[in-house]
Coordinates of N, CA and C and ligand atoms in Angstrom, one line a residue:
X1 N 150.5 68.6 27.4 CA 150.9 67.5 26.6 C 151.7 67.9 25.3
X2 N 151.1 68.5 24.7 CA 151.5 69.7 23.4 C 151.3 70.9 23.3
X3 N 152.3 71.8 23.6 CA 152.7 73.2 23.7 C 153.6 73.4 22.7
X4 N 152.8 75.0 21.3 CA 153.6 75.7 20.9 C 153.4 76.9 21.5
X5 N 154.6 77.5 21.2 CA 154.7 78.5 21.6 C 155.5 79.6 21.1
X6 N 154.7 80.5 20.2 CA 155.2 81.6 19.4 C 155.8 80.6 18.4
X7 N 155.8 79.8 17.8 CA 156.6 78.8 16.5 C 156.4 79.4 14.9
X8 N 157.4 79.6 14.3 CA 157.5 79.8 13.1 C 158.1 79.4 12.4
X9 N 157.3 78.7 10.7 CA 158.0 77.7 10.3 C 158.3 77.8 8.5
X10 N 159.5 78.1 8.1 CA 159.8 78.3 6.9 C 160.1 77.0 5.9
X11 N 159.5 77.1 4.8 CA 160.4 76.7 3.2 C 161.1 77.4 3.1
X12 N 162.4 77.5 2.5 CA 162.9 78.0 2.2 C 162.8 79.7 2.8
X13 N 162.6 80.5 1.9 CA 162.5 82.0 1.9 C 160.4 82.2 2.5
X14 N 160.0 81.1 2.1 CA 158.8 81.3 2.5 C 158.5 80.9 3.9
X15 N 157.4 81.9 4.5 CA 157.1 81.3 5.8 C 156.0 81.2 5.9
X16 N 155.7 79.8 6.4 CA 154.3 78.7 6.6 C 153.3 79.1 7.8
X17 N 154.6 79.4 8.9 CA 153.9 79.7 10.0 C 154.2 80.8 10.9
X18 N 153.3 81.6 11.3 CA 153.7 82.8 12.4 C 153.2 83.0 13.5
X19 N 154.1 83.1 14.1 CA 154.3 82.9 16.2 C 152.8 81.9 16.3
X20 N 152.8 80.5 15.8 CA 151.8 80.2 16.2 C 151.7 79.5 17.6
X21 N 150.8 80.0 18.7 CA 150.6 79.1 19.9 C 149.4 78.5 20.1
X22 N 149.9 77.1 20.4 CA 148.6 76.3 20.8 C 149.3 75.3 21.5
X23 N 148.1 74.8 22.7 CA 147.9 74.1 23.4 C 147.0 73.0 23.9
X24 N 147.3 71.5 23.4 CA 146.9 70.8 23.7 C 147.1 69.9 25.1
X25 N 146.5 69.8 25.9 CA 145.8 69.3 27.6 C 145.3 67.3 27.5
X26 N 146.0 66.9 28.1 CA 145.9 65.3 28.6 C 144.4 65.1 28.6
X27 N 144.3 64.4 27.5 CA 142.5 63.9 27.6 C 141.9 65.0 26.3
X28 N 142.5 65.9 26.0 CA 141.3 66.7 25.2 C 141.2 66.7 23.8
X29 N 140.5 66.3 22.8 CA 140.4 66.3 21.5 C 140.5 68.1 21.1
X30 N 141.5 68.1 20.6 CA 141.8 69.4 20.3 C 141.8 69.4 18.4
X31 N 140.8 70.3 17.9 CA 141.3 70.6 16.5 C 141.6 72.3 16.4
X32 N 142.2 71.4 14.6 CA 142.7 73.1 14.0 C 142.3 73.2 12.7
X33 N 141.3 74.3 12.6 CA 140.4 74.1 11.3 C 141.0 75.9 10.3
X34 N 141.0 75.5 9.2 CA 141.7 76.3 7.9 C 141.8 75.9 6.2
X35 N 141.1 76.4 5.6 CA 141.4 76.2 4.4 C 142.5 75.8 3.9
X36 N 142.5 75.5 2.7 CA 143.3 74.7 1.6 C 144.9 75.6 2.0
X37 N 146.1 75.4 2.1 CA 147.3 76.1 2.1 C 147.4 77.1 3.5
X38 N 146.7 77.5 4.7 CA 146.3 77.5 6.0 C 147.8 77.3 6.5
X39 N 148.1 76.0 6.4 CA 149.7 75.6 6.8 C 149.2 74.8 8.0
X40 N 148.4 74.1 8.2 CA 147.6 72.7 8.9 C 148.7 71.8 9.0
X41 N 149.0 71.1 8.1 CA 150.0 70.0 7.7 C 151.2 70.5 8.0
X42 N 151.3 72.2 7.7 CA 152.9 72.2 8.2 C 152.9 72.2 9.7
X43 N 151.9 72.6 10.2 CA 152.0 72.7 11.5 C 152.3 71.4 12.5
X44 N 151.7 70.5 11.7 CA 152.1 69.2 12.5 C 153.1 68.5 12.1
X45 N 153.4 68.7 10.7 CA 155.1 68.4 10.4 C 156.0 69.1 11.2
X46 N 155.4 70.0 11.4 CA 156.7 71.1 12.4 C 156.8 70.7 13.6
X47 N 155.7 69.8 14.6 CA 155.6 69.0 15.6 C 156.5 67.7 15.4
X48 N 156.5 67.8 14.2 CA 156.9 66.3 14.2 C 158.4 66.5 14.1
X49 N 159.1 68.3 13.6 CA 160.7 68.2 13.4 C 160.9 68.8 11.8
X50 N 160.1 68.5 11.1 CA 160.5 68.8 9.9 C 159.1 69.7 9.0
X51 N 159.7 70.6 8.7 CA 160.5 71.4 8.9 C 160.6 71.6 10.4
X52 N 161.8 72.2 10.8 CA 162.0 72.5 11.9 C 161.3 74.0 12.5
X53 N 161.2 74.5 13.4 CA 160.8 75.6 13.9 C 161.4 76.6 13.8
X54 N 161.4 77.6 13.0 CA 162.3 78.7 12.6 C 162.2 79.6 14.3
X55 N 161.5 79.6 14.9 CA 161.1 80.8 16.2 C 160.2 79.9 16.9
X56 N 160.6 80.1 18.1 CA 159.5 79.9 18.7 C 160.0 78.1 19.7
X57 N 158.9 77.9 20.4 CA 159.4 76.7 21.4 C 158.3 75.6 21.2
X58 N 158.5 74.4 21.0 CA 157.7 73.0 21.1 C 158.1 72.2 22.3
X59 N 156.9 72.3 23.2 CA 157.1 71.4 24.3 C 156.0 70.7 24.4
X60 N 156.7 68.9 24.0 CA 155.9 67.6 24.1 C 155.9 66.9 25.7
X61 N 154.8 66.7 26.1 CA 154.9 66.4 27.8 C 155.9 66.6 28.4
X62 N 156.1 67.8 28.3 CA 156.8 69.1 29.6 C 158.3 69.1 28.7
X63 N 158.7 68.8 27.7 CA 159.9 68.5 27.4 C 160.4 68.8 25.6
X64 N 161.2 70.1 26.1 CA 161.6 70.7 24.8 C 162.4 70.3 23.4
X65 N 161.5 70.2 22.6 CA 161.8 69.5 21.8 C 162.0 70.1 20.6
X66 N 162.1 71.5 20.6 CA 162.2 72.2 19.7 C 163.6 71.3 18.5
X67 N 164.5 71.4 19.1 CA 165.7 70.8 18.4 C 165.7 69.5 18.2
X68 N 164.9 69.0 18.7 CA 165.0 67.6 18.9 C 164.9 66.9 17.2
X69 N 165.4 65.7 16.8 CA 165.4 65.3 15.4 C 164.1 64.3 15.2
X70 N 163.0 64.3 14.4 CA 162.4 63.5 13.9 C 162.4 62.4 14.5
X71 N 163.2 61.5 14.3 CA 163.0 60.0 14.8 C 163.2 59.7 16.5
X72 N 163.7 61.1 17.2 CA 163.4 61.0 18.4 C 162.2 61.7 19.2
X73 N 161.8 62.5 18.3 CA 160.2 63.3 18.6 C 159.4 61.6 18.8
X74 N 159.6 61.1 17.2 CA 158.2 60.2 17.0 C 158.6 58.9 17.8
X75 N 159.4 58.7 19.0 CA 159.2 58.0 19.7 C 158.6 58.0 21.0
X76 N 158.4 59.4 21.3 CA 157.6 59.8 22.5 C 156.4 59.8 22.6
X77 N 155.6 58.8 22.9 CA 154.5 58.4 22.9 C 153.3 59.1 22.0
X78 N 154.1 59.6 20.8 CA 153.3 60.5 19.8 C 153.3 59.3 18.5
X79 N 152.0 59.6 17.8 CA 152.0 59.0 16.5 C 151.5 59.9 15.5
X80 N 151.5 59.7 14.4 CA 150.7 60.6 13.0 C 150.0 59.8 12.0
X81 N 148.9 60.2 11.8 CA 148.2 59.9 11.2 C 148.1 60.7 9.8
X82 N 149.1 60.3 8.7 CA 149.5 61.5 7.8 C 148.4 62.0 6.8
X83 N 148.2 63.0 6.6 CA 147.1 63.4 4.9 C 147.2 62.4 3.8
X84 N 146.1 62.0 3.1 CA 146.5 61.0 2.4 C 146.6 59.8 2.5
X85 N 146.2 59.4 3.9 CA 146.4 58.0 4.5 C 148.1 57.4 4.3
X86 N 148.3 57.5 2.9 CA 149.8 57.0 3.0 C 149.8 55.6 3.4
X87 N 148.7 54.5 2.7 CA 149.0 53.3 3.7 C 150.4 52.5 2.3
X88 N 150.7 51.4 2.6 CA 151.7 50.9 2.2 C 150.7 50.0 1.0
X89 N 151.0 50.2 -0.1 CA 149.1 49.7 -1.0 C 149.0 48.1 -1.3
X90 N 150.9 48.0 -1.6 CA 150.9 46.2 -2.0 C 151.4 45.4 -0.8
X91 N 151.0 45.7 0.6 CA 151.3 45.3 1.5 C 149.9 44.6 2.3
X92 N 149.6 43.9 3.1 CA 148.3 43.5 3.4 C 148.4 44.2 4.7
X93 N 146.8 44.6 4.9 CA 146.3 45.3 6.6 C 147.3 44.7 7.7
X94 N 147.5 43.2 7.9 CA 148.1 43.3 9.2 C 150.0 43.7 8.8
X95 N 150.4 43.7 7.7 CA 151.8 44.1 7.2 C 151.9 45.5 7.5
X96 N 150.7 46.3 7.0 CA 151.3 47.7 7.9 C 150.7 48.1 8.9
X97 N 150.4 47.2 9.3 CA 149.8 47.6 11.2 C 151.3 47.2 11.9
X98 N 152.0 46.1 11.2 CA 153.1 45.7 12.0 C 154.4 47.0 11.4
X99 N 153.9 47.4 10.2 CA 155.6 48.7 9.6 C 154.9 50.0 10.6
X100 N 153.6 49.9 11.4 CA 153.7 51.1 12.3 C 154.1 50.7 13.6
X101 N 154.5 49.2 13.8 CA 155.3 49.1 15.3 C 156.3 48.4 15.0
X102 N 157.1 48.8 14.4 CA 158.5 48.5 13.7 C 159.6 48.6 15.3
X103 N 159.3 49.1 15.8 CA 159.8 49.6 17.5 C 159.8 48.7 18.6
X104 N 158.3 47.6 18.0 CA 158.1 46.7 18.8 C 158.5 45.5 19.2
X105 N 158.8 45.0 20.1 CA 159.0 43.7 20.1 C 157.5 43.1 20.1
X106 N 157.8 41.6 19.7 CA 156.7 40.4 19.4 C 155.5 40.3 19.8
X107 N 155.6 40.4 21.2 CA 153.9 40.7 22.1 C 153.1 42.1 21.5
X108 N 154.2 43.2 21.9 CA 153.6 44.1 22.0 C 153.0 44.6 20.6
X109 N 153.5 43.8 19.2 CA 152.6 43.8 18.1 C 151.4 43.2 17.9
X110 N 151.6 42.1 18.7 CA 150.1 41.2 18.5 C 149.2 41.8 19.5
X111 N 149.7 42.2 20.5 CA 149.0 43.3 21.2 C 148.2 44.0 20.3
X112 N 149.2 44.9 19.8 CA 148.8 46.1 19.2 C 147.6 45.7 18.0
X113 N 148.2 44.9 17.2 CA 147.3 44.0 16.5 C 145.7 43.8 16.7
X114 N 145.9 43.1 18.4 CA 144.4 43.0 18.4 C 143.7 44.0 18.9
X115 N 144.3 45.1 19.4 CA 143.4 46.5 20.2 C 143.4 46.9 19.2
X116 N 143.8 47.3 18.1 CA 143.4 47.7 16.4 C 142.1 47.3 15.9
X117 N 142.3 45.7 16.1 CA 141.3 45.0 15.3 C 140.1 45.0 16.3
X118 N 140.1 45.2 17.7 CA 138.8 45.8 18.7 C 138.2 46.9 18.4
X119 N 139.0 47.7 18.0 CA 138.8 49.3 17.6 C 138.0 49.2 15.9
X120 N 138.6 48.5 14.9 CA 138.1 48.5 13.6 C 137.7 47.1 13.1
X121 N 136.8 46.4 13.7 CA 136.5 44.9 13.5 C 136.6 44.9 11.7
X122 N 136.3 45.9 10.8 CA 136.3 46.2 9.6 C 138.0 45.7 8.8
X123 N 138.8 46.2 9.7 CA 140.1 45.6 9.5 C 140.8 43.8 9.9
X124 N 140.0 43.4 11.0 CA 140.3 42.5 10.7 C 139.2 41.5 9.8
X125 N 138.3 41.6 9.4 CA 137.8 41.1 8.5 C 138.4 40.9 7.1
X126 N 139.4 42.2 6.9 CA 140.0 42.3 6.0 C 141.5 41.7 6.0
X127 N 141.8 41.3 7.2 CA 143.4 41.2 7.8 C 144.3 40.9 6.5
X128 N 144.3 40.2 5.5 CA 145.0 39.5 5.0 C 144.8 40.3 3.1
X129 N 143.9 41.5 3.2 CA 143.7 41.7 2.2 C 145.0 42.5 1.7
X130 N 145.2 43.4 0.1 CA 146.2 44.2 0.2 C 145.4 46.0 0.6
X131 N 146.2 46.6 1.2 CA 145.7 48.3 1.3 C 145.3 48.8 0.2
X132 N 145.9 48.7 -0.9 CA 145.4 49.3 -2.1 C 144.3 48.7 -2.9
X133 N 144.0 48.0 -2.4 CA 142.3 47.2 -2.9 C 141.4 48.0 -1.9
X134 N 141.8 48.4 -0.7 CA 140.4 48.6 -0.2 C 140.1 50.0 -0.6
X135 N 138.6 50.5 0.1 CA 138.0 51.4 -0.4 C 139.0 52.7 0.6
X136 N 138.7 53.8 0.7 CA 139.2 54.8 1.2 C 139.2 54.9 2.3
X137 N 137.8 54.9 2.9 CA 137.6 54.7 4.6 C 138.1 53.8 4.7
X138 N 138.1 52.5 4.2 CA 139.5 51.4 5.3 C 140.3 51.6 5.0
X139 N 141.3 52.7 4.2 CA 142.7 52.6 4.0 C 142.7 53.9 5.1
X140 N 142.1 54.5 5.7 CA 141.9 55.9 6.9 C 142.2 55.2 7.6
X141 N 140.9 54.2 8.2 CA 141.0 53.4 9.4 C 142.2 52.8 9.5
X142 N 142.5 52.1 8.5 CA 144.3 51.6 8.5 C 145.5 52.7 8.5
X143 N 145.2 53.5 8.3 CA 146.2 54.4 8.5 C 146.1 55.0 10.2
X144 N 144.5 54.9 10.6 CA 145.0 55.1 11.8 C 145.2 54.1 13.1
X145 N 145.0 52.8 12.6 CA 145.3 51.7 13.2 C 146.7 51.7 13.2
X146 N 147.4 51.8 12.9 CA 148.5 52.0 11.9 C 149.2 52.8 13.1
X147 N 148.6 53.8 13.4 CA 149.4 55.3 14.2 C 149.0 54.6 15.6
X148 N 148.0 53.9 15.7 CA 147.7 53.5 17.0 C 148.7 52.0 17.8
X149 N 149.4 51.7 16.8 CA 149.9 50.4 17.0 C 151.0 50.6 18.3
X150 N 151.7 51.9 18.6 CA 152.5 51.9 19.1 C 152.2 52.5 20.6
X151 N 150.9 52.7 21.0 CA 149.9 52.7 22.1 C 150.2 54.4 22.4
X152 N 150.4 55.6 21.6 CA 150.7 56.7 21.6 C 149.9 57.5 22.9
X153 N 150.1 58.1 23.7 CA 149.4 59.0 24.7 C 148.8 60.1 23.5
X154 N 149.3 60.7 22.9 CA 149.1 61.8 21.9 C 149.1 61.1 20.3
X155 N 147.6 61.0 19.6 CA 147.7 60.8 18.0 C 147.7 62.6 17.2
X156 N 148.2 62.5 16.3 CA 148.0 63.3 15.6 C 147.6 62.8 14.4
X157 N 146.0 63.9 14.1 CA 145.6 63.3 12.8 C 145.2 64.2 11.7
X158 N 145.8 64.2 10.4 CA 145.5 65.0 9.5 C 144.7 64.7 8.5
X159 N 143.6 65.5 8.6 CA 142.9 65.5 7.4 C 142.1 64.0 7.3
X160 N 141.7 63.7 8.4 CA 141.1 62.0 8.0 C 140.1 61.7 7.4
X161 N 139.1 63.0 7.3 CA 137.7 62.7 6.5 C 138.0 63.0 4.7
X162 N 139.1 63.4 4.7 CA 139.2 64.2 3.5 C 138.8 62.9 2.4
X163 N 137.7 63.6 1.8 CA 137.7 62.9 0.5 C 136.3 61.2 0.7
X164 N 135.9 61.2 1.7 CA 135.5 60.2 2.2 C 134.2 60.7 2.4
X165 N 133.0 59.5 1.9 CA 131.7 59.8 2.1 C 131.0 59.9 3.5
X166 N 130.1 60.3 3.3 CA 129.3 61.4 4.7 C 129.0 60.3 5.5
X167 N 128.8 58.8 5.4 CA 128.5 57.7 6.2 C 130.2 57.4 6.6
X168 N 130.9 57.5 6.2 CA 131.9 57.2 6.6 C 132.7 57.8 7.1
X169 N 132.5 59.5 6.6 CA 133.5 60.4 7.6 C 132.4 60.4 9.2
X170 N 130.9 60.0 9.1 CA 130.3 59.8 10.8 C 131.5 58.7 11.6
X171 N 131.7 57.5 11.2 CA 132.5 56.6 11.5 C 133.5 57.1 12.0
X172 N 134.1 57.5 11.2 CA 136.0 58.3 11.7 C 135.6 59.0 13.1
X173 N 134.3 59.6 12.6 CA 134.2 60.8 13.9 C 134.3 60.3 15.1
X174 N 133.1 58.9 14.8 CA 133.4 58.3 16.1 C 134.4 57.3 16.6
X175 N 134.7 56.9 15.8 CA 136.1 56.6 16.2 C 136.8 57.2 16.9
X176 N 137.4 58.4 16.7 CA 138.1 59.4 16.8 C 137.6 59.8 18.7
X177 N 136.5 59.7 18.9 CA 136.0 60.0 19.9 C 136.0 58.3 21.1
X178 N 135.9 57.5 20.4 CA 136.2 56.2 20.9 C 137.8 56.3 21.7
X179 N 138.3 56.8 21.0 CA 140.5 56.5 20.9 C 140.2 57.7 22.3
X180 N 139.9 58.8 22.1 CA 140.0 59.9 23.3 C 139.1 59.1 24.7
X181 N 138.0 58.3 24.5 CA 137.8 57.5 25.4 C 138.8 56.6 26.5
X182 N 139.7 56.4 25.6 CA 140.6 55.0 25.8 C 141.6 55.7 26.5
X183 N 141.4 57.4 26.6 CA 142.9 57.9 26.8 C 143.9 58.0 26.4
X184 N 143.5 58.4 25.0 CA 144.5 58.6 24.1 C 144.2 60.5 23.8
X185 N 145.1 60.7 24.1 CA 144.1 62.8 23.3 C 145.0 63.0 22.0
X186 N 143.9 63.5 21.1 CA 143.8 63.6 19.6 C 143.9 65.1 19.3
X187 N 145.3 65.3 18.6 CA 145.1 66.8 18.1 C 144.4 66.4 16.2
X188 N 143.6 67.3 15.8 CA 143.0 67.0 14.7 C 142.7 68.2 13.6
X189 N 143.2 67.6 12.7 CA 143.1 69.1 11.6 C 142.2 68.6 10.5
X190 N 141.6 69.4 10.6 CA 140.5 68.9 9.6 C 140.1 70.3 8.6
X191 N 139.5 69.9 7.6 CA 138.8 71.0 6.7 C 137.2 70.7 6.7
X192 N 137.1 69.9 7.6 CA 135.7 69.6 7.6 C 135.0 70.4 9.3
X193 N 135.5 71.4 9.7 CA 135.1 72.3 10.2 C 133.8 71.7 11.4
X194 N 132.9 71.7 10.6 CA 131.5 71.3 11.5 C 131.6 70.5 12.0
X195 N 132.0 69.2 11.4 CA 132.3 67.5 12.0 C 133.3 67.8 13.0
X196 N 134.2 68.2 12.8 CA 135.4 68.5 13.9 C 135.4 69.1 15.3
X197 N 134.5 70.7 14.9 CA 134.1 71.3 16.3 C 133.0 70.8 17.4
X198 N 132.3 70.0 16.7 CA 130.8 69.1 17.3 C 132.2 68.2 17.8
X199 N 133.4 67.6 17.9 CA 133.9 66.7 18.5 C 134.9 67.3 19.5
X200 N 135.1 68.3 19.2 CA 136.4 69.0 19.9 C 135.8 69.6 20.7
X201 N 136.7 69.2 22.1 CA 136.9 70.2 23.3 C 137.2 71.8 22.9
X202 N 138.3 72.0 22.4 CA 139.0 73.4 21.6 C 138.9 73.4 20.7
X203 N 138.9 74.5 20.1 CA 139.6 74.2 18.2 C 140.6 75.8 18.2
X204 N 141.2 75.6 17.4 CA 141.8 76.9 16.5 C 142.1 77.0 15.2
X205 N 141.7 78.4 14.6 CA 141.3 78.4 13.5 C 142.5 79.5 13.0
X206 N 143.3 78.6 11.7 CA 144.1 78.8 10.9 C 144.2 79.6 10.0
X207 N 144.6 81.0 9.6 CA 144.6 81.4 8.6 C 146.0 82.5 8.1
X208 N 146.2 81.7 6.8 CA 147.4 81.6 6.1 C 148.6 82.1 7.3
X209 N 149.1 80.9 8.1 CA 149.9 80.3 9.2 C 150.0 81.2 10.3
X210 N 148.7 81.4 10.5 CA 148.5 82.4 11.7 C 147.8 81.9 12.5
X211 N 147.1 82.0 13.8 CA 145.8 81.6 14.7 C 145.1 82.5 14.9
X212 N 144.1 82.6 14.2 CA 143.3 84.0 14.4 C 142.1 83.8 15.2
X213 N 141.8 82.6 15.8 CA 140.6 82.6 16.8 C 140.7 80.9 17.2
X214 N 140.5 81.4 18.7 CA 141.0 80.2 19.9 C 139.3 80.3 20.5
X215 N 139.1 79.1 20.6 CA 137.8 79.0 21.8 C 137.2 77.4 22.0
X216 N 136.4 77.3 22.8 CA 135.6 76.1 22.6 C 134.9 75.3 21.2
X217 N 135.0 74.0 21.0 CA 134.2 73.7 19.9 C 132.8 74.5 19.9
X218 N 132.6 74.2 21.3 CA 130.9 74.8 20.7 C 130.8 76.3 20.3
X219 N 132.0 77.3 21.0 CA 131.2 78.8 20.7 C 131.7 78.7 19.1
X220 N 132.7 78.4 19.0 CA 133.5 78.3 17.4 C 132.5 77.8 16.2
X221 N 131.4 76.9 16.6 CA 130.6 76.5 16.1 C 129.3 77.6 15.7
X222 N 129.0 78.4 16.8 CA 128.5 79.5 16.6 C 128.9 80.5 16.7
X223 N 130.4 80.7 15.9 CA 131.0 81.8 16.2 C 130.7 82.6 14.7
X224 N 130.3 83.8 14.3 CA 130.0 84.4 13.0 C 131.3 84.3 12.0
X225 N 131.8 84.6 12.0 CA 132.9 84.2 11.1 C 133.2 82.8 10.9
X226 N 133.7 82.6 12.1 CA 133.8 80.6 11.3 C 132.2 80.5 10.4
X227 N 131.4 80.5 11.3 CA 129.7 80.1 10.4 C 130.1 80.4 9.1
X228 N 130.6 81.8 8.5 CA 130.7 82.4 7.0 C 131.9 81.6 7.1
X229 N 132.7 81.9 7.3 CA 134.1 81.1 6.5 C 134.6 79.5 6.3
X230 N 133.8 78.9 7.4 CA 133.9 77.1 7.4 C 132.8 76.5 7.4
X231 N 131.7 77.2 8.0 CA 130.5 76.2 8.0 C 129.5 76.3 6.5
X232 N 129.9 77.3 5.8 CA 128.7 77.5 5.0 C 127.5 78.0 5.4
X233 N 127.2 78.9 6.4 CA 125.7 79.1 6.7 C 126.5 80.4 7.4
Ligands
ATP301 P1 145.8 71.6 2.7 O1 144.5 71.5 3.4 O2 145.6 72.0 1.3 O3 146.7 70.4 2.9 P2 147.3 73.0 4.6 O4 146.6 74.0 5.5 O5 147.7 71.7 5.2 O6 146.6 72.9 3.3 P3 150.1 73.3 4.1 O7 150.2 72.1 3.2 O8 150.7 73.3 5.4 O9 148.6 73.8 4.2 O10 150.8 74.5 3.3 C1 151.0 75.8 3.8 C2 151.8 76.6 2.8 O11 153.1 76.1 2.7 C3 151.3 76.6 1.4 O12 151.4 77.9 0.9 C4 152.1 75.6 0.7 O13 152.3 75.9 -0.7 C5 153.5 75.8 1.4 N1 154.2 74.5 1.4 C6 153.8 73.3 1.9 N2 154.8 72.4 1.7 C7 155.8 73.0 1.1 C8 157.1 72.6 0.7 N3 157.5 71.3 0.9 N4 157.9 73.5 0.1 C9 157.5 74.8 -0.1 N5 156.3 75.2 0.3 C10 155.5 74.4 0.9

């Protein structure tokens, strides 16, 4: 579904990422766990086109996209769920559920609309509020209502627990695990390490824009170094 392969990705004179390969598979909640500056974010901006891929090949369901420009990547049944939520603050819940299916015609928003509001009954309770009044976890959940509006085979999601209390990052989790239900597969970067690998089929772990260890959630979980370097124990 999502294939890098050997990808490297520069600022300027600086480079973010090196020969990184990973592979995400139809159906599988895939994460990528790494500290603060890791290059997590760039790595899925660099999925997304920008930065572009200095080296190396991006293939989105079978189809090379290395060159490909932004706004034609993020039509291929891919969405992002950016760091920061990013929701639109003086706009109300169903205003940017509708600026994430800007693509859509009529149905297929009120569609989207109500499979959102199936998924986050929390959001439509709120429907008419503004984003920047709500608390943090519903501006997450809207942000990934938001990514989901355009019925994506592949979400990508960054960072969604960040910053959000331990009852609420449980929520996301399951969420997150709800959306892979539905047949949606979820690549996921998180810094919350433990939460992530307990959810993930795979993970790979990040360090300073390298992949220095591929395996299952679970051995990753008991793997000695992640334990000391992500889990705290
Ligand atoms: P965090 O968890 O803090 O968001 P991250 O793993 O997502 O970290 P990135 O944001 O991808 O890390 O950053 C990777 C490296 O690239 C860092 O050294 C960062 O300073 C650098 N970097 C990120 N964005 C830019 C930019 N626009 N211009 C120059 N350098 C950048």
């Amino acid at each position: 579904m999502l294939k890098l392969e050997n990808v490297s990705a520069h600022y300027g004179a600086i480079q973010a990422l090196h020969n990184v390969s990973i592979e995400v598979n139809e159906g599988e909640i895939v994460t990528l766990i790494g500290a603060n500056g890791a290059g997590k974010t760039t790595l899925l901006k660099t999925v997304c086109g920008n930065p572009r891929a200095s080296e190396g090949k991006i293939f989105l369901f079978g189809e090379d996209v290395t060159q490909h420009e932004t706004h034609v990547i993020m039509r291929k049944d891919i969405a992002i769920s950016p760091e920061g939520r990013r929701v639109f603050p003086a706009l109300t819940v169903v205003e940017n559920l509708k600026m994430g299916g800007f693509f859509l015609d009529k149905q297929e928003i009120e569609e989207g609309i109500a499979h959102v509001f199936a998924l986050f009954p929390r959001l439509e309770e709120r429907a008419n509020q503004r984003a920047g009044t709500m608390s943090g976890g519903e501006q997450q959940m809207l942000a990934i209502g938001r990514a989901l509006m355009s019925r994506p085979k592949l979400l990508l999601l960054d960072e969604p627990t960040l910053g959000l209390a331990p009852l609420i990052i449980a929520q996301i989790f399951e969420i997150i695990q709800t959306i892979r239900q539905q047949g949606i597969t979820v690549f996921l970067v998180e810094q919350n390490a433990n939460k992530a690998l307990q959810v993930a089929d795979r993970g790979y772990v990040l360090e300073t824009g390298r992949v220095v260890l591929e395996d299952t959630g679970a051995n990753l979980l008991v793997n000695d170094d992640v334990r000391k370097a992500y889990l705290g124990h």
